[in-house]
Short mmCIF file of C-alpha atoms in Angstrom, two decimals:
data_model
loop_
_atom_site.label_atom_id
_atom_site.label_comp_id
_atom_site.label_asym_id
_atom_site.label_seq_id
_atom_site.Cartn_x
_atom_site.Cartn_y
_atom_site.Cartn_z
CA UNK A 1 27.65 143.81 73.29
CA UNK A 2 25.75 146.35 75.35
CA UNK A 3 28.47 146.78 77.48
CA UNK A 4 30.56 147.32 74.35
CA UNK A 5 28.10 149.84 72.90
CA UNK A 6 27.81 152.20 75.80
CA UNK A 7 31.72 152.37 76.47
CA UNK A 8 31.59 153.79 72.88
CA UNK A 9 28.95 156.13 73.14
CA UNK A 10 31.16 157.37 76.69
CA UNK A 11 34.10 158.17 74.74
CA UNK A 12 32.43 159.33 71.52
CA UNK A 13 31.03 161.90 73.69
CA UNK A 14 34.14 162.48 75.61
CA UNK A 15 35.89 162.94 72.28
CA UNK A 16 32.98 165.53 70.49
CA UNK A 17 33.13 167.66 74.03
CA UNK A 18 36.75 168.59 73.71
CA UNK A 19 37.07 168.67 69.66
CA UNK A 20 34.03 170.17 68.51
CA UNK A 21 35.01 170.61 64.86
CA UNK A 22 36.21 166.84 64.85
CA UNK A 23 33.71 164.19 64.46
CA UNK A 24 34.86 160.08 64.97
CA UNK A 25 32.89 157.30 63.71
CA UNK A 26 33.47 153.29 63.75
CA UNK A 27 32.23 151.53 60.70
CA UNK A 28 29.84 148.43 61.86
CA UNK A 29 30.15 145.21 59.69
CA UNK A 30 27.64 142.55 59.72
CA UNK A 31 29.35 139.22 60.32
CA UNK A 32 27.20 137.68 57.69
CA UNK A 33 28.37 140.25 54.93
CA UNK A 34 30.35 139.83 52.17
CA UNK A 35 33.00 142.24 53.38
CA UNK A 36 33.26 140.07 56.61
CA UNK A 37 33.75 136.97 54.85
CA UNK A 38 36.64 138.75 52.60
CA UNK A 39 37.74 139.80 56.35
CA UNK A 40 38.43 136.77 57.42
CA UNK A 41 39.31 134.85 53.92
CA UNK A 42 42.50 137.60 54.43
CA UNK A 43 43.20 136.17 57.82
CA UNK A 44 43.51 132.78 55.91
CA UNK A 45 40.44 131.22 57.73
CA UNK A 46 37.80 129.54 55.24
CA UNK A 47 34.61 130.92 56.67
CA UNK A 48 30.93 130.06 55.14
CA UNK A 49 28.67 131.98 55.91
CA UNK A 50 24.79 131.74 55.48
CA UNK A 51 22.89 134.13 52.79
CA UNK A 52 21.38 136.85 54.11
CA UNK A 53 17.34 136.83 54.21
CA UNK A 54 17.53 133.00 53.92
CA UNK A 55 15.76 130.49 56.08
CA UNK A 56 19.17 129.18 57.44
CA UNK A 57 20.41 133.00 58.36
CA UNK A 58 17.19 133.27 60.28
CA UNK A 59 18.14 129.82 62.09
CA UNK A 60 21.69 130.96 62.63
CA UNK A 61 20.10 134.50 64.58
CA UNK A 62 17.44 132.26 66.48
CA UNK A 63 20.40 129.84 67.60
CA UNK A 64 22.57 132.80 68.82
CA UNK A 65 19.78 134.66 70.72
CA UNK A 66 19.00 131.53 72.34
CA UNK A 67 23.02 130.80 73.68
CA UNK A 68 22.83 134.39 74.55
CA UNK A 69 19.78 134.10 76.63
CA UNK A 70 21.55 130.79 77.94
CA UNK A 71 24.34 132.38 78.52
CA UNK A 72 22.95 135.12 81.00
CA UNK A 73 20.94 133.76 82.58
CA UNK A 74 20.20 129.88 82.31
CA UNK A 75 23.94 129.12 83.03
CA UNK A 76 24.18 131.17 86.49
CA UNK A 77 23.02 128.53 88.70
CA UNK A 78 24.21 125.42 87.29
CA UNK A 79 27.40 123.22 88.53
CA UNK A 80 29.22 121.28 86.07
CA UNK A 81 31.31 118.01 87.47
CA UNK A 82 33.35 115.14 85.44
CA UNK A 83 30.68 112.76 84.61
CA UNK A 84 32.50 110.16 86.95
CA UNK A 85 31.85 112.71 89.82
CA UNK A 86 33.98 115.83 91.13
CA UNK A 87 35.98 114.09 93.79
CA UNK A 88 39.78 114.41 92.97
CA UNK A 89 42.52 112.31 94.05
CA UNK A 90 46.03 111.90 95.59
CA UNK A 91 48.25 109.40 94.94
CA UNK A 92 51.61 110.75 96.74
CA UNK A 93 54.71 109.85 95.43
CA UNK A 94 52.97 107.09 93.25
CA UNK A 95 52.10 109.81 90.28
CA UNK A 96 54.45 112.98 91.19
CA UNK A 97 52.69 114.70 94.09
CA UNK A 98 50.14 116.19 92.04
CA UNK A 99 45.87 115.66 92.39
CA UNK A 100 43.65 113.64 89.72
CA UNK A 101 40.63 112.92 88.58
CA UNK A 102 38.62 110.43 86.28
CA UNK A 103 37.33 112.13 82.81
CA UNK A 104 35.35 110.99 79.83
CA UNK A 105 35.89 112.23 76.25
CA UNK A 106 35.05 110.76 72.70
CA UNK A 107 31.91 108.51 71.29
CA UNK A 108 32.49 106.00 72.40
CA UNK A 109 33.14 107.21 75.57
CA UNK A 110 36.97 106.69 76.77
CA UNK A 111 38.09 107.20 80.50
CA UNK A 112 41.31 109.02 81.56
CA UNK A 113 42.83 109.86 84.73
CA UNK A 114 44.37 113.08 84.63
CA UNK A 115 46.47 115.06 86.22
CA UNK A 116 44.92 118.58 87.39
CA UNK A 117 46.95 122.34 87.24
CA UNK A 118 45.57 125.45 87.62
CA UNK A 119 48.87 126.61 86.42
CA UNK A 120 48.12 125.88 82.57
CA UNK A 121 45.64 125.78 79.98
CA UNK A 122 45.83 122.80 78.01
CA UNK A 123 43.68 119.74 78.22
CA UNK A 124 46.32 116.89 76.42
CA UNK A 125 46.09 112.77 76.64
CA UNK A 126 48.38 110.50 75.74
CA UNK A 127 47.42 109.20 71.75
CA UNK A 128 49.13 108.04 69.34
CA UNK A 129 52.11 107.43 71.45
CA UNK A 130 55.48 108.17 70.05
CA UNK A 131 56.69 108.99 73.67
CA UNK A 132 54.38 108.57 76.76
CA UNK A 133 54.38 107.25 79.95
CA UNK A 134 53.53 103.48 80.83
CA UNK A 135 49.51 103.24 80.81
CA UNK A 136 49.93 99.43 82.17
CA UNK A 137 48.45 98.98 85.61
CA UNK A 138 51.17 97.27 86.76
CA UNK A 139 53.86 100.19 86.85
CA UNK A 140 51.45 101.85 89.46
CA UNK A 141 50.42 100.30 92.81
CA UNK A 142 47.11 102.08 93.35
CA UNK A 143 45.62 101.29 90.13
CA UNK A 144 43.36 98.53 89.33
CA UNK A 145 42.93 99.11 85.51
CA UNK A 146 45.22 99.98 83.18
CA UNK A 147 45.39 103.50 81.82
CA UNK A 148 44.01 104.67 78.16
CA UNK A 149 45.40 106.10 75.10
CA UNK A 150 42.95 108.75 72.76
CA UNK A 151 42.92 107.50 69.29
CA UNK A 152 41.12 110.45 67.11
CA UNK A 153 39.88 107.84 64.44
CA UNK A 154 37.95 105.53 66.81
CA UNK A 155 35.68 108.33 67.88
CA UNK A 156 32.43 109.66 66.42
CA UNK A 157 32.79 112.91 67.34
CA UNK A 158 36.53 113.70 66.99
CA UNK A 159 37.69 116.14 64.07
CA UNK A 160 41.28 117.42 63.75
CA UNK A 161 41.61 121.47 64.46
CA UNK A 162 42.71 123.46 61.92
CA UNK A 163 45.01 125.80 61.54
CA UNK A 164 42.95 127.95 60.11
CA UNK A 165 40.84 128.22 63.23
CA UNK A 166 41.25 131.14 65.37
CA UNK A 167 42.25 128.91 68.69
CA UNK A 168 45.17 127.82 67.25
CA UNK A 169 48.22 129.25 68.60
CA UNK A 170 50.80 127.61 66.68
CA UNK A 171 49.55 127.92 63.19
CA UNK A 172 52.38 129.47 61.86
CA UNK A 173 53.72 126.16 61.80
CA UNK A 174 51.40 124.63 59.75
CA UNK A 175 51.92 123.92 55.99
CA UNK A 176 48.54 125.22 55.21
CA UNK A 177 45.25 126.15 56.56
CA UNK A 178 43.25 123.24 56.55
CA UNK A 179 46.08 121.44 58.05
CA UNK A 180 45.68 120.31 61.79
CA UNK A 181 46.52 122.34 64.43
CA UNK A 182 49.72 121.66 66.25
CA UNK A 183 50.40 122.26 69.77
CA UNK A 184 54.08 122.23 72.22
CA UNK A 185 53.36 122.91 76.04
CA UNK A 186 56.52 123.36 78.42
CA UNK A 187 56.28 122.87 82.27
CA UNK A 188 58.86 123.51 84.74
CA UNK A 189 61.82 120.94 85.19
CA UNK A 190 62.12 120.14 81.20
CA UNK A 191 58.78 118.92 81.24
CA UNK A 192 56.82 119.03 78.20
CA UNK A 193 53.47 117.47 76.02
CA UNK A 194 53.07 118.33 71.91
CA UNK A 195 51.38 116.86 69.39
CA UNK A 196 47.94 117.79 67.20
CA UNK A 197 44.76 119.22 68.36
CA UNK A 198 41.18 117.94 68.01
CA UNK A 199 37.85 118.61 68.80
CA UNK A 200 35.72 116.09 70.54
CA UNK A 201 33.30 115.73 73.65
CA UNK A 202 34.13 115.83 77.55
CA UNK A 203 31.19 114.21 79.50
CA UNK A 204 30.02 116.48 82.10
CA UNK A 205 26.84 116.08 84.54
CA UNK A 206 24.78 119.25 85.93
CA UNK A 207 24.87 119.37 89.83
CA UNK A 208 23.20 121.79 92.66
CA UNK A 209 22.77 125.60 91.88
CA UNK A 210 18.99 125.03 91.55
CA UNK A 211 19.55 123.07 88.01
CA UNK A 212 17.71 119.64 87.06
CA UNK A 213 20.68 117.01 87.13
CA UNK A 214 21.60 115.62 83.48
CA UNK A 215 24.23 114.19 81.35
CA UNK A 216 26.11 117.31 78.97
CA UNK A 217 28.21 116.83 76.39
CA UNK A 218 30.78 119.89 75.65
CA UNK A 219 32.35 120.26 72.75
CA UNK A 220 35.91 121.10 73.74
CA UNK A 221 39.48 121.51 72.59
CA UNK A 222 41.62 118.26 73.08
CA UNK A 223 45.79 117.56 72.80
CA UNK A 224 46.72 114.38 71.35
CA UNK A 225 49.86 114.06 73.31
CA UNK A 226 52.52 111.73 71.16
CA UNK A 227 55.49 113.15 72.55
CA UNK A 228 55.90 113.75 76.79
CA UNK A 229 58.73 114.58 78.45
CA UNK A 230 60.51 115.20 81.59
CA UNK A 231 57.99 114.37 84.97
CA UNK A 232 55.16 113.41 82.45
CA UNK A 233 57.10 110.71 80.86
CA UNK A 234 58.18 109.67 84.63
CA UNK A 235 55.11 109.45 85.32
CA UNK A 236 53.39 112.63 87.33
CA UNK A 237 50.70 112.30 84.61
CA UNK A 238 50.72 109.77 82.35
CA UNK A 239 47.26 109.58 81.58
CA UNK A 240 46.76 113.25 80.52
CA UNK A 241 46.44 116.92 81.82
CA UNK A 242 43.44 118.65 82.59
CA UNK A 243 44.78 122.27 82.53
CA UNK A 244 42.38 125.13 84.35
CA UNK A 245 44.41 128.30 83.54
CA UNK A 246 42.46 131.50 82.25
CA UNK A 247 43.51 130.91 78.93
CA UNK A 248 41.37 130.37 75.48
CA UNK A 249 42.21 126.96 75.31
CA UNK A 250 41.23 125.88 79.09
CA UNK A 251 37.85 123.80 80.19
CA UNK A 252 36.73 126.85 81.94
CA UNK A 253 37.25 129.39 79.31
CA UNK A 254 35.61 126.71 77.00
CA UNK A 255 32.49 125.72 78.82
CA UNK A 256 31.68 129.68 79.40
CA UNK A 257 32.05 130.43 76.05
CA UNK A 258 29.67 127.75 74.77
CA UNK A 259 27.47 129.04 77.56
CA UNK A 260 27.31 126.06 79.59
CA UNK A 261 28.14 128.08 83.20
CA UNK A 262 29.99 130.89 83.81
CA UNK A 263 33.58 131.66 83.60
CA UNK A 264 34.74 130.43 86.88
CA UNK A 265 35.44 127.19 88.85
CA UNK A 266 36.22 126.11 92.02
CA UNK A 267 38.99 123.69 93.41
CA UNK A 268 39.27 122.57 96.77
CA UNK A 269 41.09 120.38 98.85
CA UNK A 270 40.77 119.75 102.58
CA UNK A 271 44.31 118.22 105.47
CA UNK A 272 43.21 114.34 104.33
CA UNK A 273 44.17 115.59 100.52
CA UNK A 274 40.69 114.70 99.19
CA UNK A 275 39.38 117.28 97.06
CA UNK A 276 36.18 118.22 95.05
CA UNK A 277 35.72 120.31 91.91
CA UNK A 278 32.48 122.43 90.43
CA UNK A 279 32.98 124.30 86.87
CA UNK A 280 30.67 127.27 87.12
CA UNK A 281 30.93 127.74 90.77
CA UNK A 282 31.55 131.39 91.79
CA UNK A 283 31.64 130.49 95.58
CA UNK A 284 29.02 132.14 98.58
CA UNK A 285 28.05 135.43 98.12
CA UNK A 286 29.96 136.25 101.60
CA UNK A 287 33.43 134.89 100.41
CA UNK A 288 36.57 137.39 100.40
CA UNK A 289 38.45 138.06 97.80
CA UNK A 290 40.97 139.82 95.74
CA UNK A 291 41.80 140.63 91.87
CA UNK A 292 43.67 138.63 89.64
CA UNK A 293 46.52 140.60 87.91
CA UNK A 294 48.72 140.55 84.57
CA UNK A 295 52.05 139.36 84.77
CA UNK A 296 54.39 140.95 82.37
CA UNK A 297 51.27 142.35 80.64
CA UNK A 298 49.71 139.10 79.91
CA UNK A 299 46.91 137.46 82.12
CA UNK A 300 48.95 133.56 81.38
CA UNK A 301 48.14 132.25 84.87
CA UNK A 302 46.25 132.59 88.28
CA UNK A 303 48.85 136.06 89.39
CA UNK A 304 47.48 137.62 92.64
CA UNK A 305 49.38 140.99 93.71
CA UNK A 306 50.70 140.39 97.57
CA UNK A 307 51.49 143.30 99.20
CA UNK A 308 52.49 142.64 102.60
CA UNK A 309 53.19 139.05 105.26
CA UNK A 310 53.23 139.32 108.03
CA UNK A 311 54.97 136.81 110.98
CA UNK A 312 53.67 137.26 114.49
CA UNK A 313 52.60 140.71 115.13
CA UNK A 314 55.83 141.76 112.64
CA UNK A 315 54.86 142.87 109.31
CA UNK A 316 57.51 143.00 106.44
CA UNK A 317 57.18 146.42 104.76
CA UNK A 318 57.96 145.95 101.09
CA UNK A 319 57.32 146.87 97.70
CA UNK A 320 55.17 144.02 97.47
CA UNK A 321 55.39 141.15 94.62
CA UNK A 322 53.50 139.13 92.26
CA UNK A 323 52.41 135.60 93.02
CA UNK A 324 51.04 132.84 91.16
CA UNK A 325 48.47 130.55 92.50
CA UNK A 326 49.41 127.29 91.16
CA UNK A 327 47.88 123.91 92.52
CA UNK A 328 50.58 122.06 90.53
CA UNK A 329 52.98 122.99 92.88
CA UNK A 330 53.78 121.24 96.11
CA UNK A 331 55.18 124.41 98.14
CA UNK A 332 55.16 127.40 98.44
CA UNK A 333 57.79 129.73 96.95
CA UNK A 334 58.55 133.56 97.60
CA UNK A 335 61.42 135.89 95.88
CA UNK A 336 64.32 135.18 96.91
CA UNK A 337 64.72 138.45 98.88
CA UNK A 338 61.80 138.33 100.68
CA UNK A 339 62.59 135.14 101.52
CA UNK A 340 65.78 135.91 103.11
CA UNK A 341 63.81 138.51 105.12
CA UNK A 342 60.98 135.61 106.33
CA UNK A 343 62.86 133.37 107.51
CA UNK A 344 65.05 135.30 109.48
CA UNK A 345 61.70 137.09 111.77
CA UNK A 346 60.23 133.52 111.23
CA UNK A 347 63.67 131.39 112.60
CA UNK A 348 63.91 134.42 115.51
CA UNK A 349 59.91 133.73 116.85
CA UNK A 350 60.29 129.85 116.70
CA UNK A 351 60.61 128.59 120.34
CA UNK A 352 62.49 125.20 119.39
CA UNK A 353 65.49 123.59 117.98
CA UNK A 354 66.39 124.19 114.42
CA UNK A 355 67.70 121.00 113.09
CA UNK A 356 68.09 121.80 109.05
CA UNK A 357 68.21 119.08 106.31
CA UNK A 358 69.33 119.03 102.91
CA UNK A 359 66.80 121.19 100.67
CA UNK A 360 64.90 122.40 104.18
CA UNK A 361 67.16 124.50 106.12
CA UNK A 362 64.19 125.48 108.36
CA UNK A 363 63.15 122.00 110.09
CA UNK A 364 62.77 122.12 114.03
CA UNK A 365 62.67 119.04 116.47
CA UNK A 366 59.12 117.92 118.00
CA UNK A 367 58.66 118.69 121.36
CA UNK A 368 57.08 115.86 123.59
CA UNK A 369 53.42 116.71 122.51
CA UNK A 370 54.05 116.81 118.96
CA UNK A 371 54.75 120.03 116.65
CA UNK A 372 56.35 122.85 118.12
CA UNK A 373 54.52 126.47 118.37
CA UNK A 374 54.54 128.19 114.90
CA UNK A 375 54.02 131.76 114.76
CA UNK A 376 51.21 133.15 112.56
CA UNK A 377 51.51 134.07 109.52
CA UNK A 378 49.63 135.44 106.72
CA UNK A 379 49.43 137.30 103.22
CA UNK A 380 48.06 140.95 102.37
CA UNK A 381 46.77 141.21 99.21
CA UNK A 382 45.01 144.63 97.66
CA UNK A 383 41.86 145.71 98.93
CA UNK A 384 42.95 144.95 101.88
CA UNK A 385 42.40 141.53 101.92
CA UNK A 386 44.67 138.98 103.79
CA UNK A 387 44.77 135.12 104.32
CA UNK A 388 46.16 133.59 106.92
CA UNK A 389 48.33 130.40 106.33
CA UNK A 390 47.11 127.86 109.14
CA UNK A 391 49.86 125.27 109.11
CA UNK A 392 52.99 125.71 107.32
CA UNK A 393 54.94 123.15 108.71
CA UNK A 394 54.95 119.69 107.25
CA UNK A 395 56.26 116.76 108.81
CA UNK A 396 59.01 114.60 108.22
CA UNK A 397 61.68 111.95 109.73
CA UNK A 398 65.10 112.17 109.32
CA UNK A 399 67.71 109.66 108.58
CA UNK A 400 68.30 109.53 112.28
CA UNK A 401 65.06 108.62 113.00
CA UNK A 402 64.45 112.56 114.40
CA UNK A 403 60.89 114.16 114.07
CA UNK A 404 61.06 117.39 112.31
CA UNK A 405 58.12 119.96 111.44
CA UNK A 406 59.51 121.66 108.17
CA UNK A 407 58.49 125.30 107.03
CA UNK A 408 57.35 124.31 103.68
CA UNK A 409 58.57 127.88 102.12
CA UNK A 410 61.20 127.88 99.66
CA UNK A 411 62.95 130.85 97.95
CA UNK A 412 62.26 131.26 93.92
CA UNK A 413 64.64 133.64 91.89
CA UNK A 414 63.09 135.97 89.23
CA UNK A 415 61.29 138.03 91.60
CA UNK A 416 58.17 136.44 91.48
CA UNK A 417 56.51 134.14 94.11
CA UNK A 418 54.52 131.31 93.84
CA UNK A 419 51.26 129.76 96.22
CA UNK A 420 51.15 125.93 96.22
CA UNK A 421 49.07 123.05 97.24
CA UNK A 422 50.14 123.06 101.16
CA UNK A 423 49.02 126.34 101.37
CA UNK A 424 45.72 125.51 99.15
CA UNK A 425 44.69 122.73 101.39
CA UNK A 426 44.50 125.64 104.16
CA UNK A 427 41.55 127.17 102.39
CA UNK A 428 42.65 129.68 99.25
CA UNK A 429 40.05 129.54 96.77
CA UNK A 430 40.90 128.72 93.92
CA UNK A 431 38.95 130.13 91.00
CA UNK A 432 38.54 131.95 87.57
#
C-alpha cells in the first residue's frame, strides 16, 4: 500500500506540474463501507462485511495488521516443505518422465503422489472419478501402496469454491453464484484435468531460514479432477498435479498471499535425478540471475528473454527469442530457425561420427573412453547474464547394439523456445 501511495503522489505531481489549471483526484473507498459492499454485490460476489465501530471490525483490522506484519517480515526467513519432506522423485518411464512428490491435504489427512510442473498453475487430484488413471498399486512397479482418490465430503475442512469468488476463472460457466467453481486445464499432447474446485488444507512443515520447525496448515485452492485425459489418464500423473506456475491459483502464489513465505520457491534436481524443494526460498544472496518476462502480454508461465547461444567460441547473432522454463518437459526445445542454425555450428565442431536415429538426427558414436568431446555451449540472457549448459548429450543404445551420446535439443515451431529438465538438472534455478 505504501508503495501504491507514493507512485500516486509521483504522478499527481507530475500531472499538476505540466497542467496547472487541471487538478486530478482518486476517490478512496473503505472496504468496509456500504458503497464497497454495493461494489462488489454488482460484481455478483455476496460479500459480508463487519459494521463499522463494532467489536468484530476492530478484530477484522487487528487480524490484518497482524498478516501484514507477518507478511513482511515474519515470513522472510522461513522454508516451507510437503509435510512428508521436500525430496522429489523419478520414476522414468514408469509415470511419464516427469518428477513427484508425496503431499497431504484434507482432515483427515489424505496422501497423494503428484506429479510436479513449473509449467502450470493448478493443484488437481483425482476425486470423484468419472475418468482417471488406475490408483491400484499393481499397474505400477515402484509402488508399494496403492494410490488415493480426494473425496470433498469425507473431509473436515473441505468447502466447494464458488463462483462467486474472485479466483474463479471459469465462472461464466456457472448457473449462479453460489454455485461451485468449475475448472478445465489443457496440457500439451491432448492432455487435460477438469472438474470442481474446493478449498481445503495442504500440510506443510517450517524448515531452516532461522524459523522454529512446526506443522502448518494452508488453506489452499484444490481441483477435484473427475475427468483426465491424454498422458494423465496413461498414467504420467495419476495421482494428481502439483502445478508451480506464477499464476493466482498456484501453491506459491497461494502461500505468499496468506503470508506464510514469500512469493518464490525453489526446485532443484541434481545428474542421479533426485531432487529437493523449499516454498519461500529466494536462493543465496550471491546467486545470478535474470528477469522473468510476459509472453504475449500475459505473465502465464516461467518466460525468460534469451538473447544470444553461443557454441564454442561462435556466437549466433540474432534477434533473440522467448523461452519458457518448464520442468515438465524432458528436453530442451528452440525455434525452429534457430535451431537449424545450432545444429549446423554444433554438427561442424563435433569431432566424431554422426550416426542419427529416428526423432534424434544429432546422435554420435562413443569413442573408446566413453562420450565424445562436446563443444560448449551456453545461453545469454539480459543483463548480461549467461548459463552454460554442462552436458547436453544423453545417452542411448541403438537397435544395433551402438552407443550413441544424443544432443538432447529439439526444434519447436511458433517461434518460441522452451528449457527442460536435462538442462535443469545442470543447475538453472528454478524459481518465482
Amino acid at each position: 500500500m505504501g508503495t501504491q501511495t507514493a507512485i500516486t503522489f509521483v504522478l499527481w505531481m507530475s500531472l499538476y506540474t505540466q497542467f496547472s489549471t487541471a487538478l486530478y483526484s482518486s476517490k478512496l473507498v473503505h472496504r468496509f463501507s456500504e458503497e464497497a459492499v454495493s461494489y462488489w454485490s454488482s460484481k455478483g460476489k455476496n460479500i459480508t462485511l463487519p459494521k463499522l465501530g463494532s467489536l468484530e471490525h476492530m478484530k477484522v483490522l487487528l487480524s490484518s495488521d497482524l498478516k501484514r506484519q507477518k507478511l513482511k517480515l515474519g515470513s522472510q526467513d522461513r522454508l516451507l516443505i510437503p509435510s512428508q519432506g521436500s525430496e522429489t522423485f523419478f520414476y522414468g518411464n514408469d509415470m511419464g518422465w516427469l518428477h513427484y512428490t508425496w503431499i497431504d491435504i484434507g482432515t483427515p489427512n489424505v496422501s497423494f503422489l503428484v506429479a510436479l510442473d513449473a509449467g502450470s498453475d493448478l493443484f488437481w487430484v483425482p476425486c470423484r472419478c468419472i475418468q482417471c488413471a488406475p490408483l491400484s498399486s499393481s499397474y505400477y512397479s515402484m509402488l508399494d501402496r496403492d494410490l488415493s482418490e480426494y473425496e470433498p465430503s469425507r473431509s473436515s475442512t473441505s468447502k466447494p469454491l464458488s463462483c462467486s469468488h474472485q479466483l474463479c476463472e471459469l465462472g461464466l460457466n456457472c448457473q449462479g453464484p453460489n454455485g461451485s467453481c468449475p475448472y478445465s486445464v489443457n496440457y500439451s499432447e491432448n492432455t487435460s484435468s477438469s472438474g470442481l474446485l474446493f478449498e481445503d488444507q495442504l500440510y506443510l512443515t517450517s524448515s531452516g531460514g532461522g524459523a522454529p520447525e512446526g506443522s502448518i496448515q494452508a488453506q489452499v485452492i484444490i481441483g477435484c479432477g473427475s475427468k483426465q485425459s491424454g498422458s494423465d489418464l496413461d498414467g504420467s500423473a495419476p495421482d494428481g498435479l502439483l502445478g508451480l506456475g506464477p499464476g493466482k491459483l498456484a501453491i506459491p502464489s497461494l502461500l505468499a498471499r496468506s503470508g506464510l513465505v514469500p512469493h518464490s520457491f525453489s526446485y532443484c534436481f541434481d545428474n542421479s535425478y533426485s531432487g529437493r524443494m523449499y516454498f519461500g526460498d529466494q536462493g543465496p544472496a550471491t546467486q545470478r540471475s535474470t528477469t522473468f518476462v510476459p509472453y504475449k502480454g500475459e505473465y502465464s508461465g516461467y518466460f525468460i528473454e534469451v538473447e544470444d547461444y553461443c557454441i564454442g567460441s561462435f556466437c549466433l547473432k540474432q534477434n533473440g527469442f522467448q523461452a519458457q522454463v518448464d520442468s515438465g518437459s524432458s528436453f530442451t526445445y528452440l525455434p525452429s530457425e534457430d535451431y537449424k542454425l545450432f545444429v549446423a555450428e554444433f554438427d561442424k565442431q563435433m569431432n566424431a561420427t554422426r550416426s542419427g536415429i529416428e526423432k534424434f538426427p544429432y546422435c554420435y558414436k562413443a569413442r573408446s573412453h566413453g562420450q565424445p568431446d562436446v563443444p560448449s555451449m551456453k545461453f545469454k540472457f539480459a543483463l548480461n547474464q549467461s548459463f552454460v549448459i554442462e552436458n547436453p548429450m544423453f545417452h542411448i543404445i541403438d537397435y544395433q547394439g551402438d552407443d550413441l551420446y544424443c544432443l538432447g535439443i529439439q526444434p519447436l515451431d511458433g517461434g518460441i523456445g522452451i528449457i527442460g529438465r536435462r538442462e535443469l538438472y545442470d543447475g538453472i534455478p528454478l524459481g518465482v
